[in-house]
Amino acid sequence: MSRALHEVANGSLFGVALNYQGLLQQHLASFHEAPYRQPPVKPVLFIKTPNTRNEHARPVTYPSAVDRLQPGPALGVVIGKDASRVSVENALAHVAGYTIVNEFSLPEDSYYRPAVKAKCRDGFCAIGPQLVPAAQVGNPDALGIRLWVNGELRQQNTTANCVRGVGRLIAEISEFMTLHAGDVLITGTPEGRVDVLPGDRVTVEIDGLGQLTNPIVAEQGLAP
């Protein structure tokens, strides 16, 4: 993580689940069953705790005693000034810039109640390599996003397929809580998450934002 990004994106990390149309469609049937009865009508949020922060080129640990680990390519929105009950029209004025996030997780059973043990392991939120100022990103809701594993393209989508764009997300979240300068909004990972293993090299690429790369290492291979 560059020093500039580290200084600007130093707040809370808020993730948004089910924010891609394809992913939402895959789970619609289950949302009509107990105990949910209907699909979510507001953004489904989760927290990536401070211990999950990681950087470009730094290793991500494959925990011992788990069967699967999945990277999650996502657009990161860095808040530049406090946002409280802002309108959709004014929401983007509160954005300092954009970056790449790889939101690692163990496979999830519930999107209504994302599991802390699945999403909040040490180093499970890689951010970087840089902050691109908002003025240099024409339309954050029309960016191609790609995941490469060992040089092989494994996942691709576009933020145009998000259920809620950046402005709407900021407006709806700021209805009930203030987003502070330095907070990072992880706008969602697309459907088709893949499994990775120790020894893999994982790269997330977003149009205009560059590439974020992390090697996967086995837990027992780390120095104490």
PDB file of C-alpha atoms in Angstrom:
ATOM      1  CA  MET A   1       0.000   0.000   0.000  1.00  0.00           C
ATOM      2  CA  SER A   2       1.523   3.348  -0.992  1.00  0.00           C
ATOM      3  CA  ARG A   3       2.052   5.918   1.717  1.00  0.00           C
ATOM      4  CA  ALA A   4      -0.516   8.237   0.157  1.00  0.00           C
ATOM      5  CA  LEU A   5      -3.167   5.510   0.125  1.00  0.00           C
ATOM      6  CA  HIS A   6      -2.267   4.438   3.657  1.00  0.00           C
ATOM      7  CA  GLU A   7      -2.714   7.995   4.909  1.00  0.00           C
ATOM      8  CA  VAL A   8      -6.012   8.624   3.115  1.00  0.00           C
ATOM      9  CA  ALA A   9      -7.714   5.206   3.452  1.00  0.00           C
ATOM     10  CA  ASN A  10      -7.145   4.796   7.181  1.00  0.00           C
ATOM     11  CA  GLY A  11     -10.712   4.434   8.452  1.00  0.00           C
ATOM     12  CA  SER A  12     -13.197   1.599   8.727  1.00  0.00           C
ATOM     13  CA  LEU A  13     -13.617  -1.022   6.008  1.00  0.00           C
ATOM     14  CA  PHE A  14     -17.263  -1.588   5.060  1.00  0.00           C
ATOM     15  CA  GLY A  15     -18.165  -4.395   2.662  1.00  0.00           C
ATOM     16  CA  VAL A  16     -21.362  -4.756   0.659  1.00  0.00           C
ATOM     17  CA  ALA A  17     -22.633  -8.270  -0.004  1.00  0.00           C
ATOM     18  CA  LEU A  18     -24.901  -9.306  -2.895  1.00  0.00           C
ATOM     19  CA  ASN A  19     -24.228  -6.173  -4.914  1.00  0.00           C
ATOM     20  CA  TYR A  20     -23.854  -7.851  -8.303  1.00  0.00           C
ATOM     21  CA  GLN A  21     -26.965  -8.713 -10.310  1.00  0.00           C
ATOM     22  CA  GLY A  22     -25.717 -12.193 -11.216  1.00  0.00           C
ATOM     23  CA  LEU A  23     -24.926 -13.082  -7.613  1.00  0.00           C
ATOM     24  CA  LEU A  24     -28.283 -11.796  -6.389  1.00  0.00           C
ATOM     25  CA  GLN A  25     -30.118 -13.807  -9.045  1.00  0.00           C
ATOM     26  CA  GLN A  26     -28.309 -16.981  -7.971  1.00  0.00           C
ATOM     27  CA  HIS A  27     -29.690 -16.630  -4.436  1.00  0.00           C
ATOM     28  CA  LEU A  28     -33.188 -15.258  -5.078  1.00  0.00           C
ATOM     29  CA  ALA A  29     -34.934 -18.597  -4.520  1.00  0.00           C
ATOM     30  CA  SER A  30     -33.376 -19.111  -1.092  1.00  0.00           C
ATOM     31  CA  PHE A  31     -34.365 -15.606  -0.006  1.00  0.00           C
ATOM     32  CA  HIS A  32     -38.037 -16.507  -0.372  1.00  0.00           C
ATOM     33  CA  GLU A  33     -37.628 -19.332   2.146  1.00  0.00           C
ATOM     34  CA  ALA A  34     -37.565 -19.167   5.949  1.00  0.00           C
ATOM     35  CA  PRO A  35     -36.303 -17.269   7.798  1.00  0.00           C
ATOM     36  CA  TYR A  36     -35.877 -14.516   5.201  1.00  0.00           C
ATOM     37  CA  ARG A  37     -39.121 -14.570   3.176  1.00  0.00           C
ATOM     38  CA  GLN A  38     -37.906 -11.829   0.810  1.00  0.00           C
ATOM     39  CA  PRO A  39     -34.721 -10.574  -0.829  1.00  0.00           C
ATOM     40  CA  PRO A  40     -32.849  -7.756   0.936  1.00  0.00           C
ATOM     41  CA  VAL A  41     -34.282  -4.304   0.257  1.00  0.00           C
ATOM     42  CA  LYS A  42     -31.286  -2.350   1.586  1.00  0.00           C
ATOM     43  CA  PRO A  43     -27.530  -2.887   1.227  1.00  0.00           C
ATOM     44  CA  VAL A  44     -26.291  -5.941   3.120  1.00  0.00           C
ATOM     45  CA  LEU A  45     -23.210  -4.729   4.991  1.00  0.00           C
ATOM     46  CA  PHE A  46     -20.341  -6.419   6.758  1.00  0.00           C
ATOM     47  CA  ILE A  47     -17.152  -5.204   8.415  1.00  0.00           C
ATOM     48  CA  LYS A  48     -13.583  -6.076   7.537  1.00  0.00           C
ATOM     49  CA  THR A  49     -11.851  -5.560  10.879  1.00  0.00           C
ATOM     50  CA  PRO A  50      -8.484  -3.715  11.166  1.00  0.00           C
ATOM     51  CA  ASN A  51      -6.522  -6.974  11.418  1.00  0.00           C
ATOM     52  CA  THR A  52      -7.626  -7.870   7.875  1.00  0.00           C
ATOM     53  CA  ARG A  53      -5.752  -4.972   6.275  1.00  0.00           C
ATOM     54  CA  ASN A  54      -3.131  -6.066   3.796  1.00  0.00           C
ATOM     55  CA  GLU A  55      -1.100  -4.477   1.000  1.00  0.00           C
ATOM     56  CA  HIS A  56      -0.045  -4.950  -2.585  1.00  0.00           C
ATOM     57  CA  ALA A  57       2.631  -7.668  -2.991  1.00  0.00           C
ATOM     58  CA  ARG A  58       2.244  -8.853   0.597  1.00  0.00           C
ATOM     59  CA  PRO A  59       1.300 -12.505   1.281  1.00  0.00           C
ATOM     60  CA  VAL A  60      -2.176 -13.684   2.178  1.00  0.00           C
ATOM     61  CA  THR A  61      -2.170 -16.620   4.571  1.00  0.00           C
ATOM     62  CA  TYR A  62      -4.093 -19.769   3.737  1.00  0.00           C
ATOM     63  CA  PRO A  63      -5.259 -20.748   7.256  1.00  0.00           C
ATOM     64  CA  SER A  64      -4.569 -24.213   8.530  1.00  0.00           C
ATOM     65  CA  ALA A  65      -7.564 -26.505   9.065  1.00  0.00           C
ATOM     66  CA  VAL A  66      -9.684 -24.889   6.342  1.00  0.00           C
ATOM     67  CA  ASP A  67     -10.713 -26.512   3.080  1.00  0.00           C
ATOM     68  CA  ARG A  68     -11.125 -23.501   0.781  1.00  0.00           C
ATOM     69  CA  LEU A  69     -10.009 -19.896   0.380  1.00  0.00           C
ATOM     70  CA  GLN A  70     -11.590 -17.491  -2.096  1.00  0.00           C
ATOM     71  CA  PRO A  71     -10.368 -14.100  -3.326  1.00  0.00           C
ATOM     72  CA  GLY A  72     -12.954 -11.393  -3.933  1.00  0.00           C
ATOM     73  CA  PRO A  73     -12.164  -8.698  -6.512  1.00  0.00           C
ATOM     74  CA  ALA A  74     -13.877  -5.419  -5.688  1.00  0.00           C
ATOM     75  CA  LEU A  75     -13.841  -1.690  -6.324  1.00  0.00           C
ATOM     76  CA  GLY A  76     -12.816   0.257  -3.231  1.00  0.00           C
ATOM     77  CA  VAL A  77     -14.323   3.715  -2.677  1.00  0.00           C
ATOM     78  CA  VAL A  78     -12.307   5.941  -0.344  1.00  0.00           C
ATOM     79  CA  ILE A  79     -14.415   8.565   1.413  1.00  0.00           C
ATOM     80  CA  GLY A  80     -12.850  12.028   1.290  1.00  0.00           C
ATOM     81  CA  LYS A  81     -15.219  13.991   3.523  1.00  0.00           C
ATOM     82  CA  ASP A  82     -17.852  12.955   6.032  1.00  0.00           C
ATOM     83  CA  ALA A  83     -21.118  11.814   4.458  1.00  0.00           C
ATOM     84  CA  SER A  84     -24.321  11.887   6.511  1.00  0.00           C
ATOM     85  CA  ARG A  85     -27.734  11.635   4.853  1.00  0.00           C
ATOM     86  CA  VAL A  86     -26.410  12.750   1.507  1.00  0.00           C
ATOM     87  CA  SER A  87     -28.437  12.536  -1.685  1.00  0.00           C
ATOM     88  CA  VAL A  88     -27.579  10.256  -4.568  1.00  0.00           C
ATOM     89  CA  GLU A  89     -26.869  13.359  -6.661  1.00  0.00           C
ATOM     90  CA  ASN A  90     -24.347  14.738  -4.155  1.00  0.00           C
ATOM     91  CA  ALA A  91     -22.842  11.453  -2.967  1.00  0.00           C
ATOM     92  CA  LEU A  92     -19.841  11.337  -5.308  1.00  0.00           C
ATOM     93  CA  ALA A  93     -18.702  14.740  -4.037  1.00  0.00           C
ATOM     94  CA  HIS A  94     -17.770  12.906  -0.816  1.00  0.00           C
ATOM     95  CA  VAL A  95     -15.374  10.506  -2.583  1.00  0.00           C
ATOM     96  CA  ALA A  96     -11.619  11.125  -2.429  1.00  0.00           C
ATOM     97  CA  GLY A  97     -10.823   8.433  -4.942  1.00  0.00           C
ATOM     98  CA  TYR A  98     -10.868   4.775  -5.872  1.00  0.00           C
ATOM     99  CA  THR A  99      -8.621   1.790  -5.346  1.00  0.00           C
ATOM    100  CA  ILE A 100      -8.572  -1.982  -5.771  1.00  0.00           C
ATOM    101  CA  VAL A 101      -9.642  -4.369  -3.005  1.00  0.00           C
ATOM    102  CA  ASN A 102      -9.214  -8.121  -2.829  1.00  0.00           C
ATOM    103  CA  GLU A 103     -11.689  -9.192  -0.147  1.00  0.00           C
ATOM    104  CA  PHE A 104     -10.582 -12.698   0.803  1.00  0.00           C
ATOM    105  CA  SER A 105     -13.020 -15.016   2.543  1.00  0.00           C
ATOM    106  CA  LEU A 106     -13.732 -18.603   3.386  1.00  0.00           C
ATOM    107  CA  PRO A 107     -16.878 -19.842   1.577  1.00  0.00           C
ATOM    108  CA  GLU A 108     -20.028 -18.302   3.065  1.00  0.00           C
ATOM    109  CA  ASP A 109     -23.271 -20.033   4.009  1.00  0.00           C
ATOM    110  CA  SER A 110     -25.357 -16.920   4.691  1.00  0.00           C
ATOM    111  CA  TYR A 111     -25.357 -13.577   2.924  1.00  0.00           C
ATOM    112  CA  TYR A 112     -27.738 -12.133   5.495  1.00  0.00           C
ATOM    113  CA  ARG A 113     -25.289 -12.846   8.301  1.00  0.00           C
ATOM    114  CA  PRO A 114     -21.742 -12.863   6.894  1.00  0.00           C
ATOM    115  CA  ALA A 115     -19.548 -14.883   9.221  1.00  0.00           C
ATOM    116  CA  VAL A 116     -16.784 -13.077  11.104  1.00  0.00           C
ATOM    117  CA  LYS A 117     -14.679 -16.262  11.138  1.00  0.00           C
ATOM    118  CA  ALA A 118     -14.951 -16.480   7.352  1.00  0.00           C
ATOM    119  CA  LYS A 119     -14.226 -12.867   6.492  1.00  0.00           C
ATOM    120  CA  CYS A 120     -12.076 -11.402   9.274  1.00  0.00           C
ATOM    121  CA  ARG A 121      -8.931 -13.518   9.323  1.00  0.00           C
ATOM    122  CA  ASP A 122      -5.593 -11.695   9.496  1.00  0.00           C
ATOM    123  CA  GLY A 123      -4.632 -10.174   6.166  1.00  0.00           C
ATOM    124  CA  PHE A 124      -7.935 -10.958   4.446  1.00  0.00           C
ATOM    125  CA  CYS A 125      -8.403  -7.494   2.902  1.00  0.00           C
ATOM    126  CA  ALA A 126      -5.696  -6.466   0.471  1.00  0.00           C
ATOM    127  CA  ILE A 127      -5.928  -2.838  -0.686  1.00  0.00           C
ATOM    128  CA  GLY A 128      -3.899  -0.960  -3.289  1.00  0.00           C
ATOM    129  CA  PRO A 129      -1.582  -0.413  -4.905  1.00  0.00           C
ATOM    130  CA  GLN A 130      -2.602   3.249  -5.148  1.00  0.00           C
ATOM    131  CA  LEU A 131      -5.397   5.743  -4.688  1.00  0.00           C
ATOM    132  CA  VAL A 132      -6.658   7.140  -7.986  1.00  0.00           C
ATOM    133  CA  PRO A 133      -8.320  10.530  -7.403  1.00  0.00           C
ATOM    134  CA  ALA A 134     -12.025  10.637  -8.161  1.00  0.00           C
ATOM    135  CA  ALA A 135     -11.504  13.291 -10.834  1.00  0.00           C
ATOM    136  CA  GLN A 136      -9.382  10.819 -12.814  1.00  0.00           C
ATOM    137  CA  VAL A 137     -12.086   8.126 -12.850  1.00  0.00           C
ATOM    138  CA  GLY A 138     -14.739   9.018 -15.377  1.00  0.00           C
ATOM    139  CA  ASN A 139     -17.543   6.701 -14.249  1.00  0.00           C
ATOM    140  CA  PRO A 140     -17.010   4.342 -11.302  1.00  0.00           C
ATOM    141  CA  ASP A 141     -20.141   2.449 -12.350  1.00  0.00           C
ATOM    142  CA  ALA A 142     -18.639   1.330 -15.659  1.00  0.00           C
ATOM    143  CA  LEU A 143     -15.274  -0.227 -14.799  1.00  0.00           C
ATOM    144  CA  GLY A 144     -14.140  -3.643 -15.955  1.00  0.00           C
ATOM    145  CA  ILE A 145     -12.879  -5.889 -13.166  1.00  0.00           C
ATOM    146  CA  ARG A 146     -10.811  -9.035 -13.625  1.00  0.00           C
ATOM    147  CA  LEU A 147      -9.259 -11.721 -11.406  1.00  0.00           C
ATOM    148  CA  TRP A 148      -6.130 -13.577 -12.516  1.00  0.00           C
ATOM    149  CA  VAL A 149      -4.663 -16.646 -10.782  1.00  0.00           C
ATOM    150  CA  ASN A 150      -1.142 -17.545 -11.859  1.00  0.00           C
ATOM    151  CA  GLY A 151      -1.616 -15.496 -15.020  1.00  0.00           C
ATOM    152  CA  GLU A 152      -4.895 -17.220 -15.960  1.00  0.00           C
ATOM    153  CA  LEU A 153      -8.067 -15.127 -16.191  1.00  0.00           C
ATOM    154  CA  ARG A 154     -10.524 -16.769 -13.785  1.00  0.00           C
ATOM    155  CA  GLN A 155     -13.225 -14.148 -13.185  1.00  0.00           C
ATOM    156  CA  GLN A 156     -14.381 -10.991 -14.935  1.00  0.00           C
ATOM    157  CA  ASN A 157     -17.271  -8.586 -14.690  1.00  0.00           C
ATOM    158  CA  THR A 158     -18.027  -4.879 -14.708  1.00  0.00           C
ATOM    159  CA  THR A 159     -19.272  -2.471 -12.059  1.00  0.00           C
ATOM    160  CA  ALA A 160     -22.079  -1.681 -14.503  1.00  0.00           C
ATOM    161  CA  ASN A 161     -23.649  -4.928 -13.249  1.00  0.00           C
ATOM    162  CA  CYS A 162     -23.810  -3.768  -9.629  1.00  0.00           C
ATOM    163  CA  VAL A 163     -27.242  -3.692  -8.013  1.00  0.00           C
ATOM    164  CA  ARG A 164     -26.410  -0.291  -6.529  1.00  0.00           C
ATOM    165  CA  GLY A 165     -23.882   2.103  -7.993  1.00  0.00           C
ATOM    166  CA  VAL A 166     -21.404   4.055  -5.898  1.00  0.00           C
ATOM    167  CA  GLY A 167     -23.615   7.110  -5.447  1.00  0.00           C
ATOM    168  CA  ARG A 168     -26.646   5.097  -4.408  1.00  0.00           C
ATOM    169  CA  LEU A 169     -24.611   2.997  -1.980  1.00  0.00           C
ATOM    170  CA  ILE A 170     -23.228   6.086  -0.257  1.00  0.00           C
ATOM    171  CA  ALA A 171     -26.671   7.679  -0.092  1.00  0.00           C
ATOM    172  CA  GLU A 172     -28.425   4.612   1.343  1.00  0.00           C
ATOM    173  CA  ILE A 173     -25.696   3.812   3.872  1.00  0.00           C
ATOM    174  CA  SER A 174     -25.384   7.421   5.011  1.00  0.00           C
ATOM    175  CA  GLU A 175     -29.120   7.428   5.781  1.00  0.00           C
ATOM    176  CA  PHE A 176     -28.408   5.631   9.052  1.00  0.00           C
ATOM    177  CA  MET A 177     -24.695   6.099   9.741  1.00  0.00           C
ATOM    178  CA  THR A 178     -22.045   8.660   8.927  1.00  0.00           C
ATOM    179  CA  LEU A 179     -19.311   7.592   6.560  1.00  0.00           C
ATOM    180  CA  HIS A 180     -16.168   9.363   7.732  1.00  0.00           C
ATOM    181  CA  ALA A 181     -13.237  10.629   5.740  1.00  0.00           C
ATOM    182  CA  GLY A 182     -10.812   7.739   5.394  1.00  0.00           C
ATOM    183  CA  ASP A 183     -13.452   5.010   5.409  1.00  0.00           C
ATOM    184  CA  VAL A 184     -13.296   2.501   2.567  1.00  0.00           C
ATOM    185  CA  LEU A 185     -16.474   1.168   0.986  1.00  0.00           C
ATOM    186  CA  ILE A 186     -15.944  -2.240  -0.661  1.00  0.00           C
ATOM    187  CA  THR A 187     -18.665  -2.194  -3.287  1.00  0.00           C
ATOM    188  CA  GLY A 188     -19.112  -5.945  -3.708  1.00  0.00           C
ATOM    189  CA  THR A 189     -17.587  -8.973  -5.395  1.00  0.00           C
ATOM    190  CA  PRO A 190     -19.150 -10.528  -8.501  1.00  0.00           C
ATOM    191  CA  GLU A 191     -20.512 -14.022  -8.849  1.00  0.00           C
ATOM    192  CA  GLY A 192     -18.198 -16.890  -9.687  1.00  0.00           C
ATOM    193  CA  ARG A 193     -15.707 -16.766  -6.832  1.00  0.00           C
ATOM    194  CA  VAL A 194     -12.852 -19.216  -7.313  1.00  0.00           C
ATOM    195  CA  ASP A 195     -10.705 -21.241  -4.937  1.00  0.00           C
ATOM    196  CA  VAL A 196      -6.994 -20.588  -4.514  1.00  0.00           C
ATOM    197  CA  LEU A 197      -4.217 -22.589  -2.863  1.00  0.00           C
ATOM    198  CA  PRO A 198      -0.830 -21.926  -1.256  1.00  0.00           C
ATOM    199  CA  GLY A 199       1.673 -21.113  -3.964  1.00  0.00           C
ATOM    200  CA  ASP A 200      -0.869 -19.277  -6.128  1.00  0.00           C
ATOM    201  CA  ARG A 201      -0.353 -15.692  -7.204  1.00  0.00           C
ATOM    202  CA  VAL A 202      -3.596 -13.704  -7.296  1.00  0.00           C
ATOM    203  CA  THR A 203      -4.049 -10.449  -9.211  1.00  0.00           C
ATOM    204  CA  VAL A 204      -7.072  -8.148  -9.333  1.00  0.00           C
ATOM    205  CA  GLU A 205      -7.205  -5.666 -12.205  1.00  0.00           C
ATOM    206  CA  ILE A 206      -9.695  -2.779 -12.546  1.00  0.00           C
ATOM    207  CA  ASP A 207      -9.851  -0.420 -15.508  1.00  0.00           C
ATOM    208  CA  GLY A 208      -7.836   2.709 -14.790  1.00  0.00           C
ATOM    209  CA  LEU A 209      -6.778   1.595 -11.307  1.00  0.00           C
ATOM    210  CA  GLY A 210      -3.946  -0.797 -12.111  1.00  0.00           C
ATOM    211  CA  GLN A 211      -3.319  -4.225 -10.603  1.00  0.00           C
ATOM    212  CA  LEU A 212      -3.251  -5.545  -7.034  1.00  0.00           C
ATOM    213  CA  THR A 213      -1.239  -8.749  -6.609  1.00  0.00           C
ATOM    214  CA  ASN A 214      -0.804 -11.037  -3.592  1.00  0.00           C
ATOM    215  CA  PRO A 215       0.873 -14.432  -3.200  1.00  0.00           C
ATOM    216  CA  ILE A 216      -0.931 -17.117  -1.188  1.00  0.00           C
ATOM    217  CA  VAL A 217       1.164 -18.830   1.489  1.00  0.00           C
ATOM    218  CA  ALA A 218       0.444 -21.708   3.829  1.00  0.00           C
ATOM    219  CA  GLU A 219       0.039 -20.746   7.482  1.00  0.00           C
ATOM    220  CA  GLN A 220       2.733 -23.083   8.716  1.00  0.00           C
ATOM    221  CA  GLY A 221       5.152 -21.555   6.234  1.00  0.00           C
ATOM    222  CA  LEU A 222       5.168 -18.177   7.954  1.00  0.00           C
ATOM    223  CA  ALA A 223       7.861 -17.108  10.352  1.00  0.00           C
ATOM    224  CA  PRO A 224       6.616 -16.557  13.913  1.00  0.00           C
TER     225      PRO A 224
END
